[in-house]
JSON list of C-alpha atoms in Angstrom, two decimals:
[
{"chain": "A", "resi": 1, "resn": "SER", "atom": "CA", "xyz": [-32.75, -0.41, 85.81]},
{"chain": "A", "resi": 2, "resn": "SER", "atom": "CA", "xyz": [-32.88, 2.42, 88.38]},
{"chain": "A", "resi": 3, "resn": "GLY", "atom": "CA", "xyz": [-34.32, 4.76, 85.71]},
{"chain": "A", "resi": 4, "resn": "ILE", "atom": "CA", "xyz": [-37.05, 2.28, 84.89]},
{"chain": "A", "resi": 5, "resn": "ASN", "atom": "CA", "xyz": [-37.80, 1.74, 88.59]},
{"chain": "A", "resi": 6, "resn": "ALA", "atom": "CA", "xyz": [-38.08, 5.52, 89.10]},
{"chain": "A", "resi": 7, "resn": "GLU", "atom": "CA", "xyz": [-40.49, 5.75, 86.18]},
{"chain": "A", "resi": 8, "resn": "TYR", "atom": "CA", "xyz": [-42.94, 3.42, 87.89]},
{"chain": "A", "resi": 9, "resn": "GLY", "atom": "CA", "xyz": [-42.67, 4.72, 91.47]},
{"chain": "A", "resi": 10, "resn": "LEU", "atom": "CA", "xyz": [-45.77, 6.01, 93.26]},
{"chain": "A", "resi": 11, "resn": "SER", "atom": "CA", "xyz": [-44.29, 9.51, 93.29]},
{"chain": "A", "resi": 12, "resn": "ASN", "atom": "CA", "xyz": [-44.55, 9.44, 89.51]},
{"chain": "A", "resi": 13, "resn": "ILE", "atom": "CA", "xyz": [-48.30, 9.02, 89.11]},
{"chain": "A", "resi": 14, "resn": "CYS", "atom": "CA", "xyz": [-51.02, 11.35, 87.98]},
{"chain": "A", "resi": 15, "resn": "PRO", "atom": "CA", "xyz": [-54.68, 10.63, 87.22]},
{"chain": "A", "resi": 16, "resn": "GLN", "atom": "CA", "xyz": [-55.29, 10.18, 83.49]},
{"chain": "A", "resi": 17, "resn": "ILE", "atom": "CA", "xyz": [-58.39, 9.27, 81.57]},
{"chain": "A", "resi": 18, "resn": "GLY", "atom": "CA", "xyz": [-57.92, 5.58, 80.71]},
{"chain": "A", "resi": 19, "resn": "LYS", "atom": "CA", "xyz": [-59.82, 4.78, 77.53]},
{"chain": "A", "resi": 20, "resn": "GLY", "atom": "CA", "xyz": [-59.20, 7.36, 74.82]},
{"chain": "A", "resi": 21, "resn": "LEU", "atom": "CA", "xyz": [-56.03, 8.83, 76.37]},
{"chain": "A", "resi": 22, "resn": "ASN", "atom": "CA", "xyz": [-53.78, 6.67, 78.55]},
{"chain": "A", "resi": 23, "resn": "ARG", "atom": "CA", "xyz": [-54.44, 3.47, 76.61]},
{"chain": "A", "resi": 24, "resn": "SER", "atom": "CA", "xyz": [-54.54, 5.10, 73.17]},
{"chain": "A", "resi": 25, "resn": "LYS", "atom": "CA", "xyz": [-53.20, 8.55, 72.22]},
{"chain": "A", "resi": 26, "resn": "TRP", "atom": "CA", "xyz": [-50.89, 8.96, 75.21]},
{"chain": "A", "resi": 27, "resn": "ASN", "atom": "CA", "xyz": [-49.61, 5.43, 74.61]},
{"chain": "A", "resi": 28, "resn": "GLU", "atom": "CA", "xyz": [-49.03, 6.36, 70.98]},
{"chain": "A", "resi": 29, "resn": "LEU", "atom": "CA", "xyz": [-47.04, 9.41, 72.11]},
{"chain": "A", "resi": 30, "resn": "GLU", "atom": "CA", "xyz": [-44.95, 7.27, 74.47]},
{"chain": "A", "resi": 31, "resn": "LYS", "atom": "CA", "xyz": [-44.20, 4.93, 71.55]},
{"chain": "A", "resi": 32, "resn": "ARG", "atom": "CA", "xyz": [-43.12, 7.99, 69.53]},
{"chain": "A", "resi": 33, "resn": "ALA", "atom": "CA", "xyz": [-40.71, 8.99, 72.31]},
{"chain": "A", "resi": 34, "resn": "ARG", "atom": "CA", "xyz": [-39.23, 5.47, 72.38]},
{"chain": "A", "resi": 35, "resn": "ALA", "atom": "CA", "xyz": [-38.88, 5.44, 68.58]},
{"chain": "A", "resi": 36, "resn": "LEU", "atom": "CA", "xyz": [-36.98, 8.75, 68.64]},
{"chain": "A", "resi": 37, "resn": "SER", "atom": "CA", "xyz": [-34.75, 7.39, 71.39]},
{"chain": "A", "resi": 38, "resn": "ARG", "atom": "CA", "xyz": [-33.97, 4.29, 69.31]},
{"chain": "A", "resi": 39, "resn": "LYS", "atom": "CA", "xyz": [-33.34, 6.41, 66.21]},
{"chain": "A", "resi": 40, "resn": "TYR", "atom": "CA", "xyz": [-31.02, 8.97, 67.81]},
{"chain": "A", "resi": 41, "resn": "GLY", "atom": "CA", "xyz": [-29.64, 7.04, 70.79]},
{"chain": "A", "resi": 42, "resn": "SER", "atom": "CA", "xyz": [-29.33, 9.95, 73.19]},
{"chain": "A", "resi": 43, "resn": "SER", "atom": "CA", "xyz": [-32.65, 11.45, 74.20]},
{"chain": "A", "resi": 44, "resn": "TYR", "atom": "CA", "xyz": [-34.33, 13.29, 77.06]},
{"chain": "A", "resi": 45, "resn": "VAL", "atom": "CA", "xyz": [-38.04, 13.22, 77.80]},
{"chain": "A", "resi": 46, "resn": "LEU", "atom": "CA", "xyz": [-39.86, 15.48, 80.23]},
{"chain": "A", "resi": 47, "resn": "THR", "atom": "CA", "xyz": [-43.49, 14.74, 81.04]},
{"chain": "A", "resi": 48, "resn": "GLY", "atom": "CA", "xyz": [-45.90, 16.40, 83.43]},
{"chain": "A", "resi": 49, "resn": "PRO", "atom": "CA", "xyz": [-49.38, 17.60, 84.32]},
{"chain": "A", "resi": 50, "resn": "LEU", "atom": "CA", "xyz": [-50.82, 20.97, 83.36]},
{"chain": "A", "resi": 51, "resn": "TYR", "atom": "CA", "xyz": [-53.74, 22.90, 84.81]},
{"chain": "A", "resi": 52, "resn": "LEU", "atom": "CA", "xyz": [-54.68, 25.13, 81.91]},
{"chain": "A", "resi": 53, "resn": "PRO", "atom": "CA", "xyz": [-57.39, 27.78, 81.90]},
{"chain": "A", "resi": 54, "resn": "THR", "atom": "CA", "xyz": [-60.59, 27.70, 79.92]},
{"chain": "A", "resi": 55, "resn": "VAL", "atom": "CA", "xyz": [-62.12, 30.86, 78.52]},
{"chain": "A", "resi": 56, "resn": "VAL", "atom": "CA", "xyz": [-65.68, 31.75, 79.47]},
{"chain": "A", "resi": 57, "resn": "GLY", "atom": "CA", "xyz": [-66.74, 34.93, 77.76]},
{"chain": "A", "resi": 58, "resn": "SER", "atom": "CA", "xyz": [-63.86, 37.33, 78.28]},
{"chain": "A", "resi": 59, "resn": "GLU", "atom": "CA", "xyz": [-62.60, 35.65, 81.46]},
{"chain": "A", "resi": 60, "resn": "LYS", "atom": "CA", "xyz": [-60.23, 32.74, 82.04]},
{"chain": "A", "resi": 61, "resn": "PHE", "atom": "CA", "xyz": [-60.77, 30.12, 84.72]},
{"chain": "A", "resi": 62, "resn": "VAL", "atom": "CA", "xyz": [-58.73, 27.15, 85.90]},
{"chain": "A", "resi": 63, "resn": "LYS", "atom": "CA", "xyz": [-61.14, 24.38, 86.80]},
{"chain": "A", "resi": 64, "resn": "TYR", "atom": "CA", "xyz": [-60.17, 20.80, 87.61]},
{"chain": "A", "resi": 65, "resn": "LYS", "atom": "CA", "xyz": [-61.64, 17.78, 89.30]},
{"chain": "A", "resi": 66, "resn": "LEU", "atom": "CA", "xyz": [-60.59, 16.48, 92.75]},
{"chain": "A", "resi": 67, "resn": "ILE", "atom": "CA", "xyz": [-60.73, 12.75, 93.45]},
{"chain": "A", "resi": 68, "resn": "GLY", "atom": "CA", "xyz": [-60.34, 10.50, 96.47]},
{"chain": "A", "resi": 69, "resn": "ASP", "atom": "CA", "xyz": [-60.28, 11.16, 100.19]},
{"chain": "A", "resi": 70, "resn": "ASN", "atom": "CA", "xyz": [-57.06, 13.17, 99.81]},
{"chain": "A", "resi": 71, "resn": "ASN", "atom": "CA", "xyz": [-58.53, 15.47, 97.13]},
{"chain": "A", "resi": 72, "resn": "VAL", "atom": "CA", "xyz": [-56.01, 14.57, 94.42]},
{"chain": "A", "resi": 73, "resn": "ALA", "atom": "CA", "xyz": [-56.14, 17.21, 91.67]},
{"chain": "A", "resi": 74, "resn": "VAL", "atom": "CA", "xyz": [-56.83, 15.82, 88.20]},
{"chain": "A", "resi": 75, "resn": "PRO", "atom": "CA", "xyz": [-54.85, 17.74, 85.56]},
{"chain": "A", "resi": 76, "resn": "THR", "atom": "CA", "xyz": [-56.68, 19.33, 82.65]},
{"chain": "A", "resi": 77, "resn": "HIS", "atom": "CA", "xyz": [-53.81, 18.46, 80.29]},
{"chain": "A", "resi": 78, "resn": "PHE", "atom": "CA", "xyz": [-50.47, 16.65, 80.08]},
{"chain": "A", "resi": 79, "resn": "PHE", "atom": "CA", "xyz": [-47.28, 17.66, 78.31]},
{"chain": "A", "resi": 80, "resn": "LYS", "atom": "CA", "xyz": [-44.38, 15.71, 76.90]},
{"chain": "A", "resi": 81, "resn": "VAL", "atom": "CA", "xyz": [-41.23, 17.35, 75.55]},
{"chain": "A", "resi": 82, "resn": "ILE", "atom": "CA", "xyz": [-38.73, 15.15, 73.72]},
{"chain": "A", "resi": 83, "resn": "VAL", "atom": "CA", "xyz": [-35.18, 16.22, 72.87]},
{"chain": "A", "resi": 84, "resn": "ALA", "atom": "CA", "xyz": [-32.74, 13.96, 71.04]},
{"chain": "A", "resi": 85, "resn": "GLN", "atom": "CA", "xyz": [-29.20, 14.60, 69.91]},
{"chain": "A", "resi": 86, "resn": "THR", "atom": "CA", "xyz": [-28.41, 13.91, 66.27]},
{"chain": "A", "resi": 87, "resn": "LYS", "atom": "CA", "xyz": [-25.18, 12.46, 64.90]},
{"chain": "A", "resi": 88, "resn": "ASN", "atom": "CA", "xyz": [-24.13, 15.91, 63.63]},
{"chain": "A", "resi": 89, "resn": "GLY", "atom": "CA", "xyz": [-24.30, 17.35, 67.17]},
{"chain": "A", "resi": 90, "resn": "GLY", "atom": "CA", "xyz": [-27.58, 19.19, 66.69]},
{"chain": "A", "resi": 91, "resn": "PHE", "atom": "CA", "xyz": [-30.81, 18.41, 68.49]},
{"chain": "A", "resi": 92, "resn": "ILE", "atom": "CA", "xyz": [-34.40, 17.63, 67.53]},
{"chain": "A", "resi": 93, "resn": "LEU", "atom": "CA", "xyz": [-37.28, 18.85, 69.66]},
{"chain": "A", "resi": 94, "resn": "GLU", "atom": "CA", "xyz": [-40.89, 17.72, 69.80]},
{"chain": "A", "resi": 95, "resn": "SER", "atom": "CA", "xyz": [-43.28, 19.21, 72.36]},
{"chain": "A", "resi": 96, "resn": "TYR", "atom": "CA", "xyz": [-46.85, 18.08, 72.89]},
{"chain": "A", "resi": 97, "resn": "VAL", "atom": "CA", "xyz": [-49.83, 19.07, 75.02]},
{"chain": "A", "resi": 98, "resn": "MET", "atom": "CA", "xyz": [-52.80, 16.70, 75.20]},
{"chain": "A", "resi": 99, "resn": "PRO", "atom": "CA", "xyz": [-56.08, 17.27, 77.03]},
{"chain": "A", "resi": 100, "resn": "ASN", "atom": "CA", "xyz": [-56.86, 14.85, 79.85]},
{"chain": "A", "resi": 101, "resn": "GLU", "atom": "CA", "xyz": [-59.97, 13.64, 78.09]},
{"chain": "A", "resi": 102, "resn": "GLU", "atom": "CA", "xyz": [-60.97, 11.03, 75.56]},
{"chain": "A", "resi": 103, "resn": "ILE", "atom": "CA", "xyz": [-59.31, 11.65, 72.19]},
{"chain": "A", "resi": 104, "resn": "ARG", "atom": "CA", "xyz": [-60.71, 10.17, 69.00]},
{"chain": "A", "resi": 105, "resn": "ASP", "atom": "CA", "xyz": [-58.54, 7.57, 67.26]},
{"chain": "A", "resi": 106, "resn": "ASP", "atom": "CA", "xyz": [-58.63, 9.46, 63.93]},
{"chain": "A", "resi": 107, "resn": "ILE", "atom": "CA", "xyz": [-56.80, 12.51, 65.36]},
{"chain": "A", "resi": 108, "resn": "PRO", "atom": "CA", "xyz": [-53.04, 12.21, 64.76]},
{"chain": "A", "resi": 109, "resn": "ILE", "atom": "CA", "xyz": [-50.69, 12.95, 67.66]},
{"chain": "A", "resi": 110, "resn": "SER", "atom": "CA", "xyz": [-49.08, 15.61, 65.45]},
{"chain": "A", "resi": 111, "resn": "SER", "atom": "CA", "xyz": [-52.25, 17.66, 66.09]},
{"chain": "A", "resi": 112, "resn": "TYR", "atom": "CA", "xyz": [-50.98, 18.13, 69.65]},
{"chain": "A", "resi": 113, "resn": "LEU", "atom": "CA", "xyz": [-47.56, 19.55, 68.73]},
{"chain": "A", "resi": 114, "resn": "VAL", "atom": "CA", "xyz": [-47.10, 22.97, 70.33]},
{"chain": "A", "resi": 115, "resn": "PRO", "atom": "CA", "xyz": [-44.27, 25.48, 70.68]},
{"chain": "A", "resi": 116, "resn": "LYS", "atom": "CA", "xyz": [-42.01, 24.64, 73.63]},
{"chain": "A", "resi": 117, "resn": "ASN", "atom": "CA", "xyz": [-42.57, 28.09, 75.11]},
{"chain": "A", "resi": 118, "resn": "SER", "atom": "CA", "xyz": [-46.31, 27.39, 75.41]},
{"chain": "A", "resi": 119, "resn": "VAL", "atom": "CA", "xyz": [-45.50, 24.32, 77.53]},
{"chain": "A", "resi": 120, "resn": "GLU", "atom": "CA", "xyz": [-43.13, 26.43, 79.62]},
{"chain": "A", "resi": 121, "resn": "LYS", "atom": "CA", "xyz": [-45.81, 29.09, 80.12]},
{"chain": "A", "resi": 122, "resn": "GLY", "atom": "CA", "xyz": [-48.39, 26.50, 81.21]},
{"chain": "A", "resi": 123, "resn": "ALA", "atom": "CA", "xyz": [-45.96, 24.62, 83.45]},
{"chain": "A", "resi": 124, "resn": "GLY", "atom": "CA", "xyz": [-44.40, 27.73, 84.98]},
{"chain": "A", "resi": 125, "resn": "PHE", "atom": "CA", "xyz": [-40.78, 26.73, 84.38]},
{"chain": "A", "resi": 126, "resn": "LEU", "atom": "CA", "xyz": [-38.19, 26.60, 81.60]},
{"chain": "A", "resi": 127, "resn": "ILE", "atom": "CA", "xyz": [-37.58, 23.33, 79.77]},
{"chain": "A", "resi": 128, "resn": "PHE", "atom": "CA", "xyz": [-34.16, 22.35, 78.40]},
{"chain": "A", "resi": 129, "resn": "ASP", "atom": "CA", "xyz": [-33.18, 26.04, 78.54]},
{"chain": "A", "resi": 130, "resn": "TYR", "atom": "CA", "xyz": [-29.50, 25.09, 78.45]},
{"chain": "A", "resi": 131, "resn": "ILE", "atom": "CA", "xyz": [-29.94, 24.17, 74.76]},
{"chain": "A", "resi": 132, "resn": "ALA", "atom": "CA", "xyz": [-29.98, 27.30, 72.60]},
{"chain": "A", "resi": 133, "resn": "ASP", "atom": "CA", "xyz": [-32.72, 27.51, 69.96]},
{"chain": "A", "resi": 134, "resn": "SER", "atom": "CA", "xyz": [-29.97, 27.67, 67.30]},
{"chain": "A", "resi": 135, "resn": "GLN", "atom": "CA", "xyz": [-28.87, 24.13, 68.32]},
{"chain": "A", "resi": 136, "resn": "TYR", "atom": "CA", "xyz": [-32.17, 22.57, 67.19]},
{"chain": "A", "resi": 137, "resn": "CYS", "atom": "CA", "xyz": [-32.03, 21.34, 63.60]},
{"chain": "A", "resi": 138, "resn": "LEU", "atom": "CA", "xyz": [-35.68, 20.15, 63.77]},
{"chain": "A", "resi": 139, "resn": "ILE", "atom": "CA", "xyz": [-38.45, 21.66, 65.88]},
{"chain": "A", "resi": 140, "resn": "ASN", "atom": "CA", "xyz": [-41.74, 19.76, 65.86]},
{"chain": "A", "resi": 141, "resn": "GLY", "atom": "CA", "xyz": [-40.75, 18.09, 62.59]},
{"chain": "A", "resi": 142, "resn": "GLN", "atom": "CA", "xyz": [-39.89, 21.34, 60.81]},
{"chain": "A", "resi": 143, "resn": "SER", "atom": "CA", "xyz": [-36.40, 22.46, 59.77]},
{"chain": "A", "resi": 144, "resn": "ASN", "atom": "CA", "xyz": [-35.10, 25.27, 61.95]},
{"chain": "A", "resi": 145, "resn": "PRO", "atom": "CA", "xyz": [-33.85, 28.13, 59.75]},
{"chain": "A", "resi": 146, "resn": "ASP", "atom": "CA", "xyz": [-31.80, 29.43, 62.70]},
{"chain": "A", "resi": 147, "resn": "PHE", "atom": "CA", "xyz": [-29.91, 26.14, 63.15]},
{"chain": "A", "resi": 148, "resn": "LEU", "atom": "CA", "xyz": [-26.16, 26.64, 63.48]},
{"chain": "A", "resi": 149, "resn": "LYS", "atom": "CA", "xyz": [-24.40, 23.35, 62.69]},
{"chain": "A", "resi": 150, "resn": "PRO", "atom": "CA", "xyz": [-21.70, 22.58, 65.29]},
{"chain": "A", "resi": 151, "resn": "ASN", "atom": "CA", "xyz": [-18.09, 22.65, 64.08]}
]
């Protein structure tokens, strides 16, 4: 109950495009996170805003919209990283970055799978760094050839 209450607190809000993201693709991604949690039982989900650069010619710029009297920054993208522990003691990892813009219904959420380190680079911090890469049996739906099954 306290976890659910924290999820919906005002400190946990960020402006998202409604139609085409929050009510569609992002919602689909949230359903994916819940499905993985039901499947594996033990899961961790980290979600946040990103302010990613755009390239103009040979230069990169970070440009974002400000809204309201308090100049709330509107993120250019959002990330979600999901980690779940399997019955054999390994972990699965899925990491996504979605633009904060309308996304067509025909684009699968798998199109937004990215390497975890690209999320870390954009966010400016390490994510689930206490789990060694060799502990992931699946990374973004692909078998990890470096997976070392726990004893």
